[in-house]
mmCIF file of C-alpha atoms and ligand atoms in Angstrom:
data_model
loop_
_atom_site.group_PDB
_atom_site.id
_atom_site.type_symbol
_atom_site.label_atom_id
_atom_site.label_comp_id
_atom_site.label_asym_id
_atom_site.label_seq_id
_atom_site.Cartn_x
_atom_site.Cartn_y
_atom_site.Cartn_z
ATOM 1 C CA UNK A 15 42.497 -31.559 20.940
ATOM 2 C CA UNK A 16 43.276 -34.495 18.731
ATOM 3 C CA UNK A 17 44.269 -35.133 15.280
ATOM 4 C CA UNK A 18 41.099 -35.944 13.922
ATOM 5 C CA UNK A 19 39.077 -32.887 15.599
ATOM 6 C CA UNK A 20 41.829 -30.277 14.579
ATOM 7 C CA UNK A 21 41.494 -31.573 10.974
ATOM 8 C CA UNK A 22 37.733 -31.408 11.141
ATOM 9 C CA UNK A 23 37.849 -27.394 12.819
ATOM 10 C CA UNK A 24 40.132 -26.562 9.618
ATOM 11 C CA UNK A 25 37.509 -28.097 7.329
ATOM 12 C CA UNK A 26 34.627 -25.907 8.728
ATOM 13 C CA UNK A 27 36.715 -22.914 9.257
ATOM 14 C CA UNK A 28 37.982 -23.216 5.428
ATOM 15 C CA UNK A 29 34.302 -23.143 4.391
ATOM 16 C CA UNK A 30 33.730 -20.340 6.448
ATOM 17 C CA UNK A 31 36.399 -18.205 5.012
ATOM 18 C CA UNK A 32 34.867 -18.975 1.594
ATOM 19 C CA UNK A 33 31.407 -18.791 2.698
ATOM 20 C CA UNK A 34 32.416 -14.483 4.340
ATOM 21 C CA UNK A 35 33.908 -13.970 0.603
ATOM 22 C CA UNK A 36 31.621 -15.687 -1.699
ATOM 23 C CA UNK A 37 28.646 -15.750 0.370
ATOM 24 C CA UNK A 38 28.660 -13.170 2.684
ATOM 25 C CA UNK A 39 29.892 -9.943 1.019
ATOM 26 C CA UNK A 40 28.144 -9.885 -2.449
ATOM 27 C CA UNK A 41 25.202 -10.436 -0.423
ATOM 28 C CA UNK A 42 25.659 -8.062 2.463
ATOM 29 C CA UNK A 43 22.509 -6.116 2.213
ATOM 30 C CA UNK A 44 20.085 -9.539 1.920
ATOM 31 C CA UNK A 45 22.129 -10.210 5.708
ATOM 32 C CA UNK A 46 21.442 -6.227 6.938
ATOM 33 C CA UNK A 47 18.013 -6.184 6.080
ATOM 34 C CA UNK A 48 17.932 -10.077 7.560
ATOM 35 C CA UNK A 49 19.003 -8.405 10.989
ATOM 36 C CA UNK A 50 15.199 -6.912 11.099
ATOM 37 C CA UNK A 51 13.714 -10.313 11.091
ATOM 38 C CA UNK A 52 12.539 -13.064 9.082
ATOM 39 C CA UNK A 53 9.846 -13.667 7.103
ATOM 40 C CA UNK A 54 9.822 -17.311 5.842
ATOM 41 C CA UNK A 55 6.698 -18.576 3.717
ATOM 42 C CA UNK A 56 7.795 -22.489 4.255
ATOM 43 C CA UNK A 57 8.657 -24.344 7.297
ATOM 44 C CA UNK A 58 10.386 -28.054 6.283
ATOM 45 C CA UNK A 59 10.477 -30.674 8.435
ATOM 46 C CA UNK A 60 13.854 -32.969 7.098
ATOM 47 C CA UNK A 61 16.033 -35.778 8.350
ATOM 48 C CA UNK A 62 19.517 -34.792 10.325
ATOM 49 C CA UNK A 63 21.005 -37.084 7.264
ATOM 50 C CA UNK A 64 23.766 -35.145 6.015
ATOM 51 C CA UNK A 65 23.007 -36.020 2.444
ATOM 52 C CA UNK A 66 19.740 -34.334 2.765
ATOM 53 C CA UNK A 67 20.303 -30.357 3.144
ATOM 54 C CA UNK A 68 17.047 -28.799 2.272
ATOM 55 C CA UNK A 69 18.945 -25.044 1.539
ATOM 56 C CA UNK A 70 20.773 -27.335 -0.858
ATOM 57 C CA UNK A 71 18.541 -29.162 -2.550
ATOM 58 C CA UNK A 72 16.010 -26.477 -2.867
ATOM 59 C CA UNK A 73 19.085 -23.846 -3.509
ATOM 60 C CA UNK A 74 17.377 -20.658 -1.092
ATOM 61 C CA UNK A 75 19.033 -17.573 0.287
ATOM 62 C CA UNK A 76 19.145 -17.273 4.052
ATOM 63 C CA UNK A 77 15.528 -16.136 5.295
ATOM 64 C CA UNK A 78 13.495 -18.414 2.888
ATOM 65 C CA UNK A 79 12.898 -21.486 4.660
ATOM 66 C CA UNK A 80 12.729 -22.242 8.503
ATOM 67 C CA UNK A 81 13.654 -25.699 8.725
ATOM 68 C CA UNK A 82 13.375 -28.633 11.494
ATOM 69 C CA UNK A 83 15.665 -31.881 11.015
ATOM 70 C CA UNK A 84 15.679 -34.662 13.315
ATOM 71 C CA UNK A 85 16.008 -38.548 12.986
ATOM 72 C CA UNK A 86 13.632 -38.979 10.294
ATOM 73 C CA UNK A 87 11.864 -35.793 9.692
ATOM 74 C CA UNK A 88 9.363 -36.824 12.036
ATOM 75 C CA UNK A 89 7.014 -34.772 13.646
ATOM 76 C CA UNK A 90 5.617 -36.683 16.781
ATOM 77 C CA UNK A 91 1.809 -36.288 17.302
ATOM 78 C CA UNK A 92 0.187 -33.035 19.499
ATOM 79 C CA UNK A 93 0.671 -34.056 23.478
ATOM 80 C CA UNK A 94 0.959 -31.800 26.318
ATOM 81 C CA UNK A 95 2.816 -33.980 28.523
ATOM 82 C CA UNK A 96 5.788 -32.858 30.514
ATOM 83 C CA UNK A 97 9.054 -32.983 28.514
ATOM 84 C CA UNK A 98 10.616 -31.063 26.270
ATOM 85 C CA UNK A 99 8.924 -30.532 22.800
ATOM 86 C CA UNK A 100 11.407 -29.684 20.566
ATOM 87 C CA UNK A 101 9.573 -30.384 17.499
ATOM 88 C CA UNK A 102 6.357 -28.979 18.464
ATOM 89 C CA UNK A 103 8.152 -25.876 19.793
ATOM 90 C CA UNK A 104 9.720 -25.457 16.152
ATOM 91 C CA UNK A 105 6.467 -26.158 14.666
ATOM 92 C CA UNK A 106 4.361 -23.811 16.599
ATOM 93 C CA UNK A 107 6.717 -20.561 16.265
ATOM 94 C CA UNK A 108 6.468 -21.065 12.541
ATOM 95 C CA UNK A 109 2.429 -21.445 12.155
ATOM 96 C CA UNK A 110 1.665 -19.096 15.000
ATOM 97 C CA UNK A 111 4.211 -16.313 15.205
ATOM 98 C CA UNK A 112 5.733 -16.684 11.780
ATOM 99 C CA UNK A 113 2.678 -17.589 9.659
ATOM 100 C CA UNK A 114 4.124 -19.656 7.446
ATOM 101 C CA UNK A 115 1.927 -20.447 4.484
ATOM 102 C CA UNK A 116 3.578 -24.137 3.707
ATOM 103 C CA UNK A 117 4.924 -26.914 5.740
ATOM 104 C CA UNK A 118 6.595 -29.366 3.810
ATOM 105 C CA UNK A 119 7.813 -32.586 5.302
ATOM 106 C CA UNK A 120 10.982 -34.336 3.506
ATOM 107 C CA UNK A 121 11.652 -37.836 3.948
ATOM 108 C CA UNK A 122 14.531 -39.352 1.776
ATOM 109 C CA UNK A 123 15.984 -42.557 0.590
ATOM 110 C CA UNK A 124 18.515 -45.045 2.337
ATOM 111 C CA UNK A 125 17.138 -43.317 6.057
ATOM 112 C CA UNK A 126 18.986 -44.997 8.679
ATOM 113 C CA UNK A 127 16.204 -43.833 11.115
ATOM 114 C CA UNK A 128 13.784 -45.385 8.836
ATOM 115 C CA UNK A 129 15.603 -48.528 8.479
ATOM 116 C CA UNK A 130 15.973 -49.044 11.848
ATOM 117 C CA UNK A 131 12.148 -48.443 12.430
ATOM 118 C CA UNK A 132 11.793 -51.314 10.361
ATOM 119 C CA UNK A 133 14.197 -53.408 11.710
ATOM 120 C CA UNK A 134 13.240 -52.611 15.291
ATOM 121 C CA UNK A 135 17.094 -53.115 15.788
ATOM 122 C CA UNK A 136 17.714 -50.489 18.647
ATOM 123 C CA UNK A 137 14.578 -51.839 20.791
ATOM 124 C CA UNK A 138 15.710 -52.282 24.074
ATOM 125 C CA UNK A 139 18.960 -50.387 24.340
ATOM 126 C CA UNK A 140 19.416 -48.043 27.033
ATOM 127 C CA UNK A 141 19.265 -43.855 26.485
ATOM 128 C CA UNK A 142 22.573 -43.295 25.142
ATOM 129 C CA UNK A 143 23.114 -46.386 23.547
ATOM 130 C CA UNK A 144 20.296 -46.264 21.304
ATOM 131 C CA UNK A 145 17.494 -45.565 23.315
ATOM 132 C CA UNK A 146 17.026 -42.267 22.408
ATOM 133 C CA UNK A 147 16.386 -43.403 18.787
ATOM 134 C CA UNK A 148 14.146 -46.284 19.450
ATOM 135 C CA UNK A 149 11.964 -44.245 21.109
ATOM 136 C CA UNK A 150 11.578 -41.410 18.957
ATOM 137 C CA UNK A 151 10.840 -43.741 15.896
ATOM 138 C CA UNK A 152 8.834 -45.729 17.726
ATOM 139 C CA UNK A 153 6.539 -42.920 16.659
ATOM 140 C CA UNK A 154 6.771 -45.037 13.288
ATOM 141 C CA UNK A 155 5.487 -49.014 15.007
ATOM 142 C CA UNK A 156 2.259 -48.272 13.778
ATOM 143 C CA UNK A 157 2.946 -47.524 10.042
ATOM 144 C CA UNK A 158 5.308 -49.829 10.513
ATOM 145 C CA UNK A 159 3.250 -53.185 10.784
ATOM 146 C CA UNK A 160 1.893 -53.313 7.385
ATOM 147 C CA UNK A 161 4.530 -52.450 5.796
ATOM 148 C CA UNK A 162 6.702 -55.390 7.594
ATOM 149 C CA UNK A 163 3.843 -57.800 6.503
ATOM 150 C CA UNK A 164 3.947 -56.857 3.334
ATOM 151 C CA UNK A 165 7.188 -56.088 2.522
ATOM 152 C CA UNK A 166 9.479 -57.651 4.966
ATOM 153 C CA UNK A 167 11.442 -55.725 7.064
ATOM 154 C CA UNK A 168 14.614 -55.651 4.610
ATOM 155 C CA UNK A 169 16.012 -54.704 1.753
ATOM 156 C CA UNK A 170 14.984 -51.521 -0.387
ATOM 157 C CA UNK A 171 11.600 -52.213 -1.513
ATOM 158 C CA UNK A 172 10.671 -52.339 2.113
ATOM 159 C CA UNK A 173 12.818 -49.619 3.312
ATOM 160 C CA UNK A 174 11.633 -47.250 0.779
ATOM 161 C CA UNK A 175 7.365 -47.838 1.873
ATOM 162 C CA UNK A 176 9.009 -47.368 5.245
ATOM 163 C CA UNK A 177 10.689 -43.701 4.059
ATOM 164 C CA UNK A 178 7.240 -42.855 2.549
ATOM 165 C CA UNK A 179 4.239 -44.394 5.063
ATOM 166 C CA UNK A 180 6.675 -42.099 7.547
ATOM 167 C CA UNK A 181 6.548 -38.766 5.425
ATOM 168 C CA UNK A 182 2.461 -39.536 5.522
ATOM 169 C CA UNK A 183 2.978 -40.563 9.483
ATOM 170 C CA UNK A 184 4.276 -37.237 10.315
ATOM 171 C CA UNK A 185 1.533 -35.115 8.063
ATOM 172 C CA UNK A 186 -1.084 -36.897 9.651
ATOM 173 C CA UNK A 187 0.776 -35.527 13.226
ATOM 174 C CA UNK A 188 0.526 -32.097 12.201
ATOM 175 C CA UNK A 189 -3.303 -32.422 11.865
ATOM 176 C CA UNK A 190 -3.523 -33.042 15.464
ATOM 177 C CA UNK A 191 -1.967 -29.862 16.495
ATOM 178 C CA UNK A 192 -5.018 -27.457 16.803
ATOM 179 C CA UNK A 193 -3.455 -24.506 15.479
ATOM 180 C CA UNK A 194 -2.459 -26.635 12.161
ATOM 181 C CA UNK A 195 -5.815 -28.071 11.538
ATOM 182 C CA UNK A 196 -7.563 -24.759 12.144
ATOM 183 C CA UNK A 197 -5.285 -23.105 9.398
ATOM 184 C CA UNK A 198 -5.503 -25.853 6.972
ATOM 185 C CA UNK A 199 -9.122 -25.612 6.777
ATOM 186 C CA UNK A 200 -9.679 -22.197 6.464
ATOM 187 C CA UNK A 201 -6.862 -22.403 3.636
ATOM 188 C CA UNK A 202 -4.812 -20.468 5.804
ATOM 189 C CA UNK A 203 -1.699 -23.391 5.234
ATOM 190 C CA UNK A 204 -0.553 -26.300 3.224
ATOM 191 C CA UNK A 205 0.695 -29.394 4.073
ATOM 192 C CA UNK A 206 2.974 -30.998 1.781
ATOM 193 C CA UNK A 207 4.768 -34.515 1.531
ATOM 194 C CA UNK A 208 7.729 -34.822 -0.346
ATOM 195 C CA UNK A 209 10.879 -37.594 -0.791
ATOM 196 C CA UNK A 210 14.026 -36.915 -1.775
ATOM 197 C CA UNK A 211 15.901 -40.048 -3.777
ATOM 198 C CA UNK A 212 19.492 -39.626 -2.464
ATOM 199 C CA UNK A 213 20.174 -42.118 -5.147
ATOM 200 C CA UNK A 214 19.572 -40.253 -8.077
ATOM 201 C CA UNK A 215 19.136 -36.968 -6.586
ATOM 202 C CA UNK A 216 15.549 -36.515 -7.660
ATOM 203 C CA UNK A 217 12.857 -34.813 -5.259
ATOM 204 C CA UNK A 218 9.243 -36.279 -5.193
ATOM 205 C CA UNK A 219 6.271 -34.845 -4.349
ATOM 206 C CA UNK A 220 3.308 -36.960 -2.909
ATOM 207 C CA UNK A 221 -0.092 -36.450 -4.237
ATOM 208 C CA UNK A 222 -2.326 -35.836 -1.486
ATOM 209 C CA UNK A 223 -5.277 -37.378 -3.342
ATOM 210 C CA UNK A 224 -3.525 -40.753 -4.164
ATOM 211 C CA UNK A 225 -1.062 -40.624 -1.183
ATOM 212 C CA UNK A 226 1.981 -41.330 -4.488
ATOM 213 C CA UNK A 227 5.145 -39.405 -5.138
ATOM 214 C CA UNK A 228 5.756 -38.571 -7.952
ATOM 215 C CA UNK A 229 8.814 -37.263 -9.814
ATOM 216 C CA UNK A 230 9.575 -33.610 -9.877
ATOM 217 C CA UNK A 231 10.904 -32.942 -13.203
HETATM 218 ZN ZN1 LIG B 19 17.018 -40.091 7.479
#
C-alpha cells in the first residue's frame, strides 16, 4: 500500500471509530429493530458529488431514505434492452417492493456531470477514458440544445439551466416506467424535483406547475 492510500484507510477508519461511539451505541435499538427490514417512505435520486450527501443535507437516521447517486442524479428513460440497469433496478425495488410514497430527484450546483453535458467535452473518448460518462449524460443532448442556444454552453448562468432542465430530464424518465406512472396517477406516489445550491447551501424545490425552484426557507 502507499502513502497516500494508508493515510486515506486511517481517515475512514477514524470516522468509523467515532461513528460505533457516537453513532452507533446511543442508537443501538433504531440498528436492532433496523435488522428486521426497512421501511423507507422516500427514494432520492442524487449526484455521486461528494458535496451533495442527501443523509446530510436532509439530516435522517439510517432507514429513512433509500437513495440512488450516480453522475448527475440521472435516471435514464424505461428500456428493456440487454445491459445492466442499475438505475432502474434501484428504482423499481423502491416503488414495487418497498412502496415508497416519494421519489425525489436532487440535482445541485457546480455538477461536473452537468457541465460536461454542456460542454460535450468527453464526446468521443473511449470507455475508461471518459466514455463511460459521455454516454450516460448523453441522456442530457436533448435538454441540452436549448439551453446551449440560449445560454451558451459556459459559464454559470448556463451551467445552472443545465443542473435544472436535467432534474426535470430525469422526472420526465420516471414517467415512462409503467409501474411509476400507474402509481402517480392513482396518487399512489410523488414525484419531486429539487436543487441543492452547493454555494450557499440552500435546497430548492421546483414547482411542478411552473417547472421553478424555489428557495426552501
Ligand atoms: Zn453532480
Amino acid at each position: 500500500m502507499t502513502e497516500a492510500s494508508d493515510r486515506v484507510l486511517d481517515h475512514l477508519l477514524d470516522g468509523y471509530r467515532r461513528f460505533r461511539q457516537t453513532g452507533w451505541t446511543p442508537n443501538r435499538e433504531r440498528w436492532e429493530s433496523l435488522r428486521e427490514g426497512q421501511q423507507p417512505e422516500v427514494m432520492i435520486i442524487a449526484c455521486s458529488d461528494s458535496r451533495v450527501d442527501p443523509s446530510q443535507i436532509f439530516d435522517v437516521d439510517p432507514g429513512e431514505i433509500f437513495v440512488v447517486r450516480n453522475v448527475a442524479a440521472l435516471v435514464p428513460p424505461f428500456e428493456n434492452t440487454p445491459g445492466h440497469h442499475g438505475v432502474s433496478a434501484a428504482l423499481e425495488f423502491a416503488v414495487q417492493v418497498l412502496k415508497v410514497k416519494e421519489v425525489v430527484v436532487m440535482g445541485h450546483g457546480m455538477c461536473g456531470g452537468c457541465k460536461a453535458a454542456l460542454t460535450q467535452e468527453l464526446h468521443g473518448n473511449e470507455p475508461g477514458e471518459g466514455g463511460f460518462v459521455a454516454n450516460w449524460i448523453s441522456l442530457l443532448d436533448e435538454a441540452r440544445a436549448p439551453v446551449a442556444d440560449e445560454f451558451g454552453t459556459e459559464g454559470r448562468p448556463a451551467e445552472k439551466q443545465m443542473e435544472q432542465a436535467a432534474v426535470k430530464v430525469s422526472l420526465d424518465n420516471l414517467m415512462t416506467f409503467p409501474c411509476v406512472r400507474r402509481k402517480v396517477k392513482n396518487g399512489e406516489l410523488t414525484l419531486r424535483g429539487a436543487y441543492f445550491a452547493i454555494s450557499d447551501g440552500i435546497l430548492h424545490l421546483m414547482d411542478s406547475e411552473t417547472g421553478k425552484f424555489e428557495a426552501v426557507s
